[in-house]
CSV table of C-alpha atoms and ligand atoms in Angstrom, one decimal:
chain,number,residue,atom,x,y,z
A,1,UNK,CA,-15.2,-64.5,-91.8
A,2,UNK,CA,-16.7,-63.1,-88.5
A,3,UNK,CA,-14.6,-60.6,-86.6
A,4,UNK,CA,-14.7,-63.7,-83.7
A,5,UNK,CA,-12.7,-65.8,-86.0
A,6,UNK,CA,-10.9,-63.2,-87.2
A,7,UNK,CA,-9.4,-62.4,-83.8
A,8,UNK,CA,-8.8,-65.7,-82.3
A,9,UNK,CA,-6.6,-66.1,-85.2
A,10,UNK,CA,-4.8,-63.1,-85.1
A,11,UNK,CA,-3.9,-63.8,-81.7
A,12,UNK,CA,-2.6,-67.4,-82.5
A,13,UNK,CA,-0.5,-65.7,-85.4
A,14,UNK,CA,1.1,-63.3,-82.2
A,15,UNK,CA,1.3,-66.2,-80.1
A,16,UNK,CA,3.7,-68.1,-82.4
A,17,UNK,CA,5.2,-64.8,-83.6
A,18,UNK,CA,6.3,-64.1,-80.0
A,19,UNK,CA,7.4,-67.4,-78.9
A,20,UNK,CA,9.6,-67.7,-82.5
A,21,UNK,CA,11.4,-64.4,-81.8
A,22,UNK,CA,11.7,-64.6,-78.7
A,23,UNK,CA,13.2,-68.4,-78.6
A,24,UNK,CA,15.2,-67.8,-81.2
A,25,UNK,CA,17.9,-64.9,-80.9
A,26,UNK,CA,18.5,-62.0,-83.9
A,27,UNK,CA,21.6,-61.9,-85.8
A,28,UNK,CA,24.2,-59.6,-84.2
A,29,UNK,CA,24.1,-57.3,-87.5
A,30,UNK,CA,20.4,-55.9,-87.0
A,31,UNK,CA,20.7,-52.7,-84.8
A,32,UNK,CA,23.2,-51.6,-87.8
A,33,UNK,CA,20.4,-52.7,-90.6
A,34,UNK,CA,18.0,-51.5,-88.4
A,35,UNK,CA,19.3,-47.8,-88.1
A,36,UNK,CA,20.2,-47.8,-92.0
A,37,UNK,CA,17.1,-49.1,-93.1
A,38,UNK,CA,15.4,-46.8,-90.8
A,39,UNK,CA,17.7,-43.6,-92.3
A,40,UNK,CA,17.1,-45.2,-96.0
A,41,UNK,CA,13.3,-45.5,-95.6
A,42,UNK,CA,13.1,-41.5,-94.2
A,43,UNK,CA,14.4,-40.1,-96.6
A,44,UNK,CA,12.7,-42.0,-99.3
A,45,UNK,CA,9.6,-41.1,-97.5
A,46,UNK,CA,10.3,-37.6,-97.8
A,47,UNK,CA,10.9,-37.4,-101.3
A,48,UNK,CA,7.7,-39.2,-101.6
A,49,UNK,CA,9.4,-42.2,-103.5
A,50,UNK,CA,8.1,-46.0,-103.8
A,51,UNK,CA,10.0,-48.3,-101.5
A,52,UNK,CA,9.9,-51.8,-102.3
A,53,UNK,CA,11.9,-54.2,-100.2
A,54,UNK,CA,13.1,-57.0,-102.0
A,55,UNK,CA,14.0,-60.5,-100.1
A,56,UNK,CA,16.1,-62.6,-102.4
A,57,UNK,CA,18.3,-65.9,-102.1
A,58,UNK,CA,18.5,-68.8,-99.9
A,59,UNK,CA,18.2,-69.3,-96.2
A,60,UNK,CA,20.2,-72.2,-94.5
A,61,UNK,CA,19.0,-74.1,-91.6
A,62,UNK,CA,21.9,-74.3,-89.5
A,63,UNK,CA,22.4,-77.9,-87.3
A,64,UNK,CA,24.8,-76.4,-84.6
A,65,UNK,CA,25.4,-72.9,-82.9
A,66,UNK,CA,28.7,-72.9,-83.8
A,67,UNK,CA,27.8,-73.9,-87.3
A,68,UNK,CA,29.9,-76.1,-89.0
A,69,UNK,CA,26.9,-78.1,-90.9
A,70,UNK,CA,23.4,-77.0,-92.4
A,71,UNK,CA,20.9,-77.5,-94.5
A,72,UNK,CA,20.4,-75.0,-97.9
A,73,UNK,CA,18.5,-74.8,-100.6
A,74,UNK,CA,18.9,-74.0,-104.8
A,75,UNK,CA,18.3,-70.5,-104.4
A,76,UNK,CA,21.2,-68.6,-106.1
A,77,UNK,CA,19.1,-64.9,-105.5
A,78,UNK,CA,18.6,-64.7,-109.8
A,79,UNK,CA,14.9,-63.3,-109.4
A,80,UNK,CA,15.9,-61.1,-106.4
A,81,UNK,CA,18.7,-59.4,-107.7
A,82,UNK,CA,17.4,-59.1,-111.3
A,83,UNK,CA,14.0,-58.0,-110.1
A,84,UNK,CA,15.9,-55.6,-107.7
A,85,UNK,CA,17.5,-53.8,-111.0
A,86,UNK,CA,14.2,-53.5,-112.8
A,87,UNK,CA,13.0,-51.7,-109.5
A,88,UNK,CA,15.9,-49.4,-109.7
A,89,UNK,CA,14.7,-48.5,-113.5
A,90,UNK,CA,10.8,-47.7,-112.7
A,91,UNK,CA,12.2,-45.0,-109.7
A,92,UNK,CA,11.8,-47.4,-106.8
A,93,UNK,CA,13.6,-46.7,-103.5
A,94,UNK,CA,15.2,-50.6,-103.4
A,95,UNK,CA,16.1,-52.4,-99.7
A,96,UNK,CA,18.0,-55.7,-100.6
A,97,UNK,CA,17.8,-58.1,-98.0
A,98,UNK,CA,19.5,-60.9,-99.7
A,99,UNK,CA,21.4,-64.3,-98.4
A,100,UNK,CA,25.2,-63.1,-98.1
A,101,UNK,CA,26.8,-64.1,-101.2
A,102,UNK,CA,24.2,-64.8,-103.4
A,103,UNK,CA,23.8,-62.4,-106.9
A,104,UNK,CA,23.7,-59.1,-106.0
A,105,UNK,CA,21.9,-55.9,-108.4
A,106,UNK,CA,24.6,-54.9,-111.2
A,107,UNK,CA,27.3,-56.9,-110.3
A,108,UNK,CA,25.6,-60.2,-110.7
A,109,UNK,CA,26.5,-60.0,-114.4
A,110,UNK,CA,30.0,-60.3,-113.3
A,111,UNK,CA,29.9,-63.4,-110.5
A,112,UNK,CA,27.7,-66.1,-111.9
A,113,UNK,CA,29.8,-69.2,-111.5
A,114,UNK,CA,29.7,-69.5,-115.4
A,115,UNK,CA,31.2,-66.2,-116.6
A,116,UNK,CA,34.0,-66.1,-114.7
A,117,UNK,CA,34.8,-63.1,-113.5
A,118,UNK,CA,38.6,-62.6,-114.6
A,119,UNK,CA,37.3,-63.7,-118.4
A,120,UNK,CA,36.0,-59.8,-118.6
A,121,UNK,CA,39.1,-58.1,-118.0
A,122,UNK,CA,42.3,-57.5,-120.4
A,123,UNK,CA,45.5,-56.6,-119.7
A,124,UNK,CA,47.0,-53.8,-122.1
A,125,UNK,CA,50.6,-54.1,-123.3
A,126,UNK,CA,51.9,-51.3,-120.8
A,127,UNK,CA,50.2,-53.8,-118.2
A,128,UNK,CA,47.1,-51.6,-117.6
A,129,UNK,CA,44.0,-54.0,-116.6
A,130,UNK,CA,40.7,-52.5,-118.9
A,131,UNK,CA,37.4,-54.5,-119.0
A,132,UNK,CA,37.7,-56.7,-122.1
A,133,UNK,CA,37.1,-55.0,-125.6
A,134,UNK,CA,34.0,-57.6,-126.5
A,135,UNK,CA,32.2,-56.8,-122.9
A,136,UNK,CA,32.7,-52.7,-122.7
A,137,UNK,CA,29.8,-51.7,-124.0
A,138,UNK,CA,27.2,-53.5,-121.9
A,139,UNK,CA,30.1,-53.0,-118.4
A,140,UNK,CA,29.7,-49.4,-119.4
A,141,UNK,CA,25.8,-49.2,-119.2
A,142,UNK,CA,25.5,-51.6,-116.4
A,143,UNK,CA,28.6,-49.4,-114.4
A,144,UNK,CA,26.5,-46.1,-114.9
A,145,UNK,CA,23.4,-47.5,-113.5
A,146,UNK,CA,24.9,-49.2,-110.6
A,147,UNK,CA,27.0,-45.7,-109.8
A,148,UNK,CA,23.4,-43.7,-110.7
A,149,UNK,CA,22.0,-46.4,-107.8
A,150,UNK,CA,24.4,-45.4,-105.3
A,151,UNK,CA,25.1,-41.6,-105.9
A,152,UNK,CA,21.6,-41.3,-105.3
A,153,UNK,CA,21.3,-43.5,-102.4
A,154,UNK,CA,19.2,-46.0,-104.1
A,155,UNK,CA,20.1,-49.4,-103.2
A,156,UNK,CA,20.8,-50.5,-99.4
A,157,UNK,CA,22.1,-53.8,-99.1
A,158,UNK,CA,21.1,-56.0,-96.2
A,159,UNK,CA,22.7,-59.4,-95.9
A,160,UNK,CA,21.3,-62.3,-94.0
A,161,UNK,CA,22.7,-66.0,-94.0
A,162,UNK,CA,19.8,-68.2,-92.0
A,163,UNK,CA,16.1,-68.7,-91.8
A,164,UNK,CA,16.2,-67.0,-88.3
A,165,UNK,CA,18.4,-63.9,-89.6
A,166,UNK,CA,15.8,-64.1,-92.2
A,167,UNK,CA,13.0,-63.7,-90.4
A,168,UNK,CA,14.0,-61.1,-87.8
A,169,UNK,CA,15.6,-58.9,-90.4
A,170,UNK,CA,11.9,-59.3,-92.4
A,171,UNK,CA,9.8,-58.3,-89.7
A,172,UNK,CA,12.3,-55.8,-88.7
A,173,UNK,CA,12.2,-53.3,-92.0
A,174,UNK,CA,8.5,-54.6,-93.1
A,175,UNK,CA,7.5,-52.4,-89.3
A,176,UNK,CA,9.6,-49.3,-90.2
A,177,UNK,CA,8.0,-49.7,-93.8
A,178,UNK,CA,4.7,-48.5,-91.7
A,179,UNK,CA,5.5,-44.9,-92.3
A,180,UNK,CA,5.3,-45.3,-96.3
A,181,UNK,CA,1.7,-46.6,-95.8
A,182,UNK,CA,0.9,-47.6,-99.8
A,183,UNK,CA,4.0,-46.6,-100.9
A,184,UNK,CA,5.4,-49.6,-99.6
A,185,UNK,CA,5.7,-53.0,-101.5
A,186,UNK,CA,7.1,-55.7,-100.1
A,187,UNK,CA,8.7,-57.9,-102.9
A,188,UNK,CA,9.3,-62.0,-101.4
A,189,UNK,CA,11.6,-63.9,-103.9
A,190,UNK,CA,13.8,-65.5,-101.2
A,191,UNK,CA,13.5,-69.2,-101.0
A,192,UNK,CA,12.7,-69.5,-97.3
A,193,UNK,CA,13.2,-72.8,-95.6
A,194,UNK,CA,9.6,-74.3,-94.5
A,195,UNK,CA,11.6,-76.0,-91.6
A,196,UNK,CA,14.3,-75.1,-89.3
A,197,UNK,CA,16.5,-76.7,-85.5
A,198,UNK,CA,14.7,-74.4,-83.0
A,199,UNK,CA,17.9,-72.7,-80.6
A,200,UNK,CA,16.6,-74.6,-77.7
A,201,UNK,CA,17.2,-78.3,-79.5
A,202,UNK,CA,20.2,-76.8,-81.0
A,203,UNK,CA,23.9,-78.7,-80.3
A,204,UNK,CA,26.6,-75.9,-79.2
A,205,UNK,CA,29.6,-77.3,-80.8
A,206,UNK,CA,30.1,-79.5,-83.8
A,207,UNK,CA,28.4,-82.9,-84.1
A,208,UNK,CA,30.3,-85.6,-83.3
A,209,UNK,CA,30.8,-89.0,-85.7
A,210,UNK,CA,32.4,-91.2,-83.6
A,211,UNK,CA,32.4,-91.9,-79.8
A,212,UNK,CA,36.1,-90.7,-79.3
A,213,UNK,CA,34.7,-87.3,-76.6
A,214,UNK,CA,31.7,-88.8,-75.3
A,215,UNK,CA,33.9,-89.6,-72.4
A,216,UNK,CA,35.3,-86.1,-71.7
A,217,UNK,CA,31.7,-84.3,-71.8
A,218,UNK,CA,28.1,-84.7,-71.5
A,219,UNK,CA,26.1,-83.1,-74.7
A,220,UNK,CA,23.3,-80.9,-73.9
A,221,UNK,CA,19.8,-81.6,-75.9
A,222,UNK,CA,20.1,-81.8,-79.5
A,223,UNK,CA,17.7,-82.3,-81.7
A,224,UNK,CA,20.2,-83.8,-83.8
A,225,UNK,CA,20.7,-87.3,-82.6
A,226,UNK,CA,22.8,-90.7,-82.0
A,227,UNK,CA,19.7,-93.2,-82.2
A,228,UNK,CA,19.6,-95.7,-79.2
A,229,UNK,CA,23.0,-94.9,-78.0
A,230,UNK,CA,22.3,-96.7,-74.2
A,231,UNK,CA,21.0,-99.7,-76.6
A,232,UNK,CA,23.0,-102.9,-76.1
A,233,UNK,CA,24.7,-102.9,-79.1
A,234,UNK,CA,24.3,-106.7,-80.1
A,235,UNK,CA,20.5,-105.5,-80.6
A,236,UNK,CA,21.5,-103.1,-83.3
A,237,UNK,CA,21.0,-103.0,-86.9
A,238,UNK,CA,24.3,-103.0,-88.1
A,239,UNK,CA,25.2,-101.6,-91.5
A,240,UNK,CA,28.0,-101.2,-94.3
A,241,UNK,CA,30.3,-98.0,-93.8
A,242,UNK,CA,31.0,-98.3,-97.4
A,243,UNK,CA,35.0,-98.8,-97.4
A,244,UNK,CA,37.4,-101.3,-95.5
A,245,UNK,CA,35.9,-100.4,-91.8
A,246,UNK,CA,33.6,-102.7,-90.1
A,247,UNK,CA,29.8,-102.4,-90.3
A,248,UNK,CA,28.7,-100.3,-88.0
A,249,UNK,CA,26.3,-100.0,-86.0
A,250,UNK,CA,22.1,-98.2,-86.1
A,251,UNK,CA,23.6,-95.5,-83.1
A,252,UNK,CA,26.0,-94.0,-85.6
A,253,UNK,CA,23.5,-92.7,-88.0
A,254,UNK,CA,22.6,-88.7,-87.6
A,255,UNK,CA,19.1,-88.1,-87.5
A,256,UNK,CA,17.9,-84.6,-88.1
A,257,UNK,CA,14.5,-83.4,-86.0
A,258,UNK,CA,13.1,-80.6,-87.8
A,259,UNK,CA,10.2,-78.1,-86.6
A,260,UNK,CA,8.0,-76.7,-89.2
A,261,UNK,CA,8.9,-72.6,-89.0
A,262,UNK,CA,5.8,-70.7,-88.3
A,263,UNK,CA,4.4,-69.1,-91.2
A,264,UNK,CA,4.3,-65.6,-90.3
A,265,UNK,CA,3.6,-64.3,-94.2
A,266,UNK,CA,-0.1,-63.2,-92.6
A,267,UNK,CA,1.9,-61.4,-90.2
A,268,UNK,CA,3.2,-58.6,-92.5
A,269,UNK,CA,-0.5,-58.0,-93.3
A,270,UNK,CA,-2.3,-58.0,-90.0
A,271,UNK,CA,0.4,-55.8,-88.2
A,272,UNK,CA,3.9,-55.9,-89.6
A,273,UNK,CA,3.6,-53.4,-92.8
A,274,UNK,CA,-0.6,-53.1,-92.7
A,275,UNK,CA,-0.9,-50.7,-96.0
A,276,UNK,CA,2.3,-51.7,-98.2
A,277,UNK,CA,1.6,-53.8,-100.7
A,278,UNK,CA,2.8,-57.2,-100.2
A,279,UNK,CA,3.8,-59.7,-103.4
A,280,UNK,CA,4.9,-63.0,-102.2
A,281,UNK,CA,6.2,-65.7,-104.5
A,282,UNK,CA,5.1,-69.5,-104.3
A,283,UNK,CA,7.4,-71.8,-105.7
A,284,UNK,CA,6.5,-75.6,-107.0
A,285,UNK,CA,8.2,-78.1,-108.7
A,286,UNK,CA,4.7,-80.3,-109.2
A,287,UNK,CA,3.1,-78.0,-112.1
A,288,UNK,CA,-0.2,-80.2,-111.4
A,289,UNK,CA,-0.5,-78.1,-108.1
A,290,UNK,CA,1.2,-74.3,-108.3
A,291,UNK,CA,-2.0,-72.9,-109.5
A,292,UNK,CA,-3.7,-74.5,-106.8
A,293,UNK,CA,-1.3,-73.7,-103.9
A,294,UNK,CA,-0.7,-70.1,-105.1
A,295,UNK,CA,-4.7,-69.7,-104.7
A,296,UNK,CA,-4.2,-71.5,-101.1
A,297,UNK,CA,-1.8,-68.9,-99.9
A,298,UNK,CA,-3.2,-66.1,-101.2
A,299,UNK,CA,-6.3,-66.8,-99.5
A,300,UNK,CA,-4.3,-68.1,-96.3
A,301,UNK,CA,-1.8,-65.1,-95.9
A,302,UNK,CA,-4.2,-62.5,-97.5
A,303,UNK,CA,-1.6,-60.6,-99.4
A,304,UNK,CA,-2.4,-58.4,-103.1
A,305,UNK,CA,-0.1,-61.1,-105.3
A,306,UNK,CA,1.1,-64.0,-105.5
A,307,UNK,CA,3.6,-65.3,-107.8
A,308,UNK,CA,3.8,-68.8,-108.7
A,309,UNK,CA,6.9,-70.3,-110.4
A,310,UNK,CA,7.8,-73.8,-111.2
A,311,UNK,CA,12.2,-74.9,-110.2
A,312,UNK,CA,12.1,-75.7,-114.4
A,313,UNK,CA,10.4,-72.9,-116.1
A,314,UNK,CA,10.8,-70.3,-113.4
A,315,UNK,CA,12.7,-68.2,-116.0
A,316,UNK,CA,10.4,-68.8,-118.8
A,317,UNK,CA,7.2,-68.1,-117.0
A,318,UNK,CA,5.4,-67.2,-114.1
A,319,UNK,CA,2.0,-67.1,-112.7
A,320,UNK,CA,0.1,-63.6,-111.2
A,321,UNK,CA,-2.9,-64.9,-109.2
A,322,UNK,CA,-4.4,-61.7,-107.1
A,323,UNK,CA,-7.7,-61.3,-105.8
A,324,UNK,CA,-10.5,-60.4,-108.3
A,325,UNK,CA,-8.4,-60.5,-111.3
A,326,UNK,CA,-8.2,-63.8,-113.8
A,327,UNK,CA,-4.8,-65.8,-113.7
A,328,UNK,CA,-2.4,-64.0,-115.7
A,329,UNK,CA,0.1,-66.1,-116.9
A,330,UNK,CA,3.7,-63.8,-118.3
A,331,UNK,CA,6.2,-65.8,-120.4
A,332,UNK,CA,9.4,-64.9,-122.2
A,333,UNK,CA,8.2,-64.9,-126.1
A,334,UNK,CA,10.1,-67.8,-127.3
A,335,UNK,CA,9.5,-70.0,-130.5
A,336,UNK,CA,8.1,-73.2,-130.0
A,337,UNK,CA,10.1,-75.3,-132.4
A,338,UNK,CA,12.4,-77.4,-130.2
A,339,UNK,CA,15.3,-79.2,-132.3
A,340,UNK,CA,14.6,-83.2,-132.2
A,341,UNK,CA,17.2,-85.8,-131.9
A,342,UNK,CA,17.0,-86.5,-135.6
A,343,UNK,CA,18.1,-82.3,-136.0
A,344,UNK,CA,14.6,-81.5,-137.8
A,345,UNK,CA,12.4,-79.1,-136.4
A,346,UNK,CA,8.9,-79.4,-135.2
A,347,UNK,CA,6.1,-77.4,-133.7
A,348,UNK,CA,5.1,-78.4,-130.5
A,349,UNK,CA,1.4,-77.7,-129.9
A,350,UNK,CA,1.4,-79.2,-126.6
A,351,UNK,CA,1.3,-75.3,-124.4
A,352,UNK,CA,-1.7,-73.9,-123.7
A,353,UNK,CA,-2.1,-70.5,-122.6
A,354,UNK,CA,-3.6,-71.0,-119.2
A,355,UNK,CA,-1.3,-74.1,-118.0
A,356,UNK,CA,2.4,-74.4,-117.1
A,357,UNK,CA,4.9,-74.7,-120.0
A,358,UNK,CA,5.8,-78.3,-120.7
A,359,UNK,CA,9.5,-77.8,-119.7
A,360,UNK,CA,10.1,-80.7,-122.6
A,361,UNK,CA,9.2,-78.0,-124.8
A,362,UNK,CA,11.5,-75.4,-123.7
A,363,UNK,CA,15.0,-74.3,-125.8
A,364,UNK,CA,18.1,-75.9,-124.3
A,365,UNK,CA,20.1,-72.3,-122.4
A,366,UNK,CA,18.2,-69.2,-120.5
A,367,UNK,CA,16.1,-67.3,-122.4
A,368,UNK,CA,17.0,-64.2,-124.4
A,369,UNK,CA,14.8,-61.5,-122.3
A,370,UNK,CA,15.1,-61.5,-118.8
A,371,UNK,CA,11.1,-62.5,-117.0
A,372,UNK,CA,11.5,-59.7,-114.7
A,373,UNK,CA,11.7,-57.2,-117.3
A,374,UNK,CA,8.3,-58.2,-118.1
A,375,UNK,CA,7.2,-59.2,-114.1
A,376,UNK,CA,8.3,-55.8,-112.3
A,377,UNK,CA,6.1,-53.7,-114.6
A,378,UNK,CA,3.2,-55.5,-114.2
A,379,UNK,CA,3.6,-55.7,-110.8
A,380,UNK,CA,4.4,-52.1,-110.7
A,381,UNK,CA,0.9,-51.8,-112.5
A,382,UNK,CA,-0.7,-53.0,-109.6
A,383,UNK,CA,1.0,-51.0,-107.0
A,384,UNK,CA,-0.2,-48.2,-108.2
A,385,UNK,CA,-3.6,-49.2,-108.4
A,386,UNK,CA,-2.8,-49.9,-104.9
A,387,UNK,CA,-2.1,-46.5,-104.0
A,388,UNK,CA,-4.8,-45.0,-106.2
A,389,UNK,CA,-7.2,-47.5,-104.1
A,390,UNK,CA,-6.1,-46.3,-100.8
A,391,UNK,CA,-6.0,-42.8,-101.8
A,392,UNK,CA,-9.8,-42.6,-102.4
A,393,UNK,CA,-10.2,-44.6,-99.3
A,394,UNK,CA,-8.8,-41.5,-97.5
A,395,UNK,CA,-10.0,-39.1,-99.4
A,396,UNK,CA,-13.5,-40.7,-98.1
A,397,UNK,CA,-13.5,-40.9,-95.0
B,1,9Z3,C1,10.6,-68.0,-105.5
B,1,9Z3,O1,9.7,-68.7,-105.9
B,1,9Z3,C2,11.7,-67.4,-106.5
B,1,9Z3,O2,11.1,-67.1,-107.7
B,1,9Z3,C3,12.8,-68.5,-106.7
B,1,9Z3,C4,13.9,-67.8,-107.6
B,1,9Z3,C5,13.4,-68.9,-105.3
B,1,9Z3,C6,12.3,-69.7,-107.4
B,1,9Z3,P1,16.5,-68.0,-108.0
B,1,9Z3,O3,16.9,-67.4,-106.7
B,1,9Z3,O4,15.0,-68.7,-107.8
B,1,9Z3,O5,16.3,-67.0,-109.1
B,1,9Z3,O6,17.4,-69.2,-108.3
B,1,9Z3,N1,10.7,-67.5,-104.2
B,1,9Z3,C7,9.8,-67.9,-103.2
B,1,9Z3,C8,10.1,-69.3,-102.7
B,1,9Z3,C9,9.4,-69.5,-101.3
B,1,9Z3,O7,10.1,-69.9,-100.4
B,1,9Z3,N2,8.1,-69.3,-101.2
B,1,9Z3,C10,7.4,-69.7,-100.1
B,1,9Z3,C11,6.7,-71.0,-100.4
B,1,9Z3,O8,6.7,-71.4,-101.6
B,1,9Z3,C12,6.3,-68.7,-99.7
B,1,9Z3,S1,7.1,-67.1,-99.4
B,1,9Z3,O9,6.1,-71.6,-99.5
C-alpha cells in the first residue's frame, strides 16, 4: 500500500471516528472507569505485568433516550468471562469491560440461568446456610482464586450496557493501554452490534402505539417511524391486529431505520493502543464463509489475530487466522461417535481437520473441557512472540 493510500484512509477512519463520538454522547460512568482503569493499568505497568483487556457480552441498540425498547443480541459474555479466568491463571493483569449483567470471572459458575443459584447452598439443622456438600470442593477452588484475583488487585470490572457505552469505554482504556506498549493485548469477545439509532434520529421518550398524544405534542425526528401518517387513510393497506380489534391500518406499523456503526476496529491499531497486541474475534453462523471473513478482517483492520467462531460450535472449536502463520484450527477432543435414533453408535467420518465441525456431529450438552483453556494459551503464545518481536525492534534501532 503506498503511504498516499495509507493516509487518506487513516484520515477517513478519524473523520468517522470524530463525528461518532462526538454525535453520540459517553455513558455518564466513564470519568470513574476512566480514573480506575487509569490507576489499574499504572500499577500493572510498574510491576511489569501483561495487561489484557477483555471485551465480553452483548451490546443493545437502544430505540429511545429514555430507553424503554432495544435491540440485543445472544451474547451471554461465556467466552469473555471464561477467557478472563484463564488470563487470571497465566499472570495477566485482566480489565473486564463486559455488558452489565452478563457472566462475570468466578462467579459465573454460580448465575447461569440453568444452575440456579440457590441449588448450591444448604441449610444446616442449627439454620446455618453452607454451600452444598456435592459443590464444596470445586466453590472452594473457585472462591480462592476469585479472592487471590482481588487481594491482589487483579480483576477490574467495567460494565457497559449499549453499543455507544461500548465504544467510548473501548477506545477509552485501549489509549491509556499506550503506556504498556507490547505488554498490552487487547482481547475482543463482545458481540458488538454492526448497527445502531444514531442520538440525532433518536425519539426522547417512549414510542407511542396508538394516536391517543399525538394531539398534546409534536415528536421531534425519529428515526423510528409511523409510515405515511398525513396519508389519507382510505389509501392504506390495512391489516389484521391479530385479536377482536379492527384491521388496522399501514401508519401503525414501527419501522426501525438503522445506521451501520462505523468500524473503528483499525482504529485501535493506527492510534488507539499502536504496540498492544490486538485479538479480535469474528463470529459466523454460515460455516461456508468464517474462514473467508476472518481473512477479510484481518487484512481490513490489520490486527495480529483473529478468531473465528461459528453461533453452533463456538464452544467446540474455533479458528486462529494471523498473518504468516497457517490456519490453526483448536477443538475440544471429543469422540466422534454420535448416538443415532436407533441408540447404536457410529463413527462419523464426515470432519476434516481444516473445515468447520459439522455441528450434526457434535454430542448433545457442552463439552467436558472448557475451549478457552486451550485458546488463551495459545494466544498467550503469540503475545509473547509479540513482545520478543518488538523487543529486538528496539533493541535495533
Ligand atoms: C465472538 O465471536 C464470541 O466468541 C461470541 C461468544 C460472542 C460468539 P458468548 O458470549 O459468545 O460466549 O455466548 N465475539 C465477537 C463477535 C463480534 O461481534 N465480532 C465482530 C464481527 O463479527 C468483529 S469484532 O463483525
Amino acid at each position: 500500500m503506498s503511504s498516499n493510500t495509507t493516509n487518506t484512509s487513516t484520515s477517513s477512519y478519524q473523520v468517522a471516528e470524530n463525528a461518532y463520538f462526538s454525535s453520540n454522547p459517553p455513558p455518564k460512568a466513564l470519568p470513574q472507569h476512566v480514573a480506575a482503569a487509569e490507576s489499574f493499568i499504572n500499577q500493572h505497568a510498574a510491576a511489569n505485568r501483561r495487561v489484557v483487556l477483555v471485551t465480553s457480552g452483548g451490546t443493545t441498540v437502544p430505540l429511545e433516550k429514555q430507553t424503554v425498547r432495544f435491540i440485543d443480541n445472544f451474547s451471554a459474555g461465556t467466552r469473555g468471562a471464561t477467557s478472563a479466568e484463564y488470563f487470571l491463571e497465566s499472570g495477566y493483569a485482566v480489565i473486564f469491560l463486559h455488558r452489565q449483567f452478563s457472566l462475570l470471572p468466578y462467579s459465573r459458575h454460580y448465575s447461569h440461568s440453568t444452575d440456579c443459584f440457590l441449588d448450591f447452598l444448604h441449610e444446616n439443622p442449627d439454620g446455618s446456610v453452607v454451600a452444598n456438600p456435592a459443590h464444596q470442593d470445586k466453590m472452594l477452588r473457585v472462591l480462592r482464586k476469585y479472592n487471590a484475583a482481588k487481594r491482589q488487585n487483579l480483576l477490574l470490572m467495567l460494565p457497559f450496557v449499549t453499543i455507544t457505552d461500548y465504544l467510548h469505554e473501548l477506545r477509552a482504556v485501549a489509549q491509556l493501554m499506550r503506556p504498556l506498549g507490547p505488554n498490552g493485548l487487547l482481547y475482543l469477545a463482545a458481540a458488538v452490534s454492526d448497527f445502531f439509532v444514531p442520538a440525532e434520529r433518536m425519539a426522547e421518550h417512549k414510542i407511542q402505539s396508538t394516536d391517543a398524544t399525538d394531539m398534546l405534542k409534536k415528536q421531534g425526528p425519529t428515526t423510528v417511524t409511523k409510515e405515511s401518517r398525513e396519508q389519507p387513510q382510505q389509501d392504506e393497506e390495512a391489516f389484521d391486529n391479530f385479536d377482536s380489534s379492527p384491521a388496522v391500518p399501514r401508519s401503525k406499523r414501527l419501522i426501525v431505520d438503522l445506521d451501520p456503526v462505523p468500524k473503528f476496529l483499525k482504529n485501535l491499531v493506527d492510534g488507539w493502543a499502536p504496540e498492544g497486541m490486538i485479538v479480535s474475534f469474528k463470529l459466523e453462523t454460515d460455516p461456508a464463509i468464517l474462514v473467508h471473513k476472518a481473512k477479510y478482517s484481518l487484512e481490513r483492520y490489520q490486527h495480529h489475530l483473529v478468531i473465528g467462531n461459528l453461533l453452533s460450535t463456538r464452544k467446540w472449536e474455533v479458528v486462529f487466522v494471523a498473518p504468516g502463520h497457517e490456519d490453526n484450527w483448536i477443538r475440544v477432543p471429543f469422540s466422534r461417535r454420535k448416538k443415532t435414533i436407533t441408540g447404536t453408535e457410529e463413527t462419523d467420518q464426515k470432519n476434516k481437520e481444516n473445515e468447520p465441525l459439522d455441528p450434526a456431529t457434535l454430542p448433545e450438552g457442552e463439552p467436558e473441557i472448557e475451549i478457552e483453556g486451550l485458546i488463551i494459551p495459545a494466544v498467550e503464545e503469540l503475545h509473547a512472540k509479540h513482545i520478543k518481536t518488538a523487543a529486538a525492534r528496539s533493541g535495533s534501532k
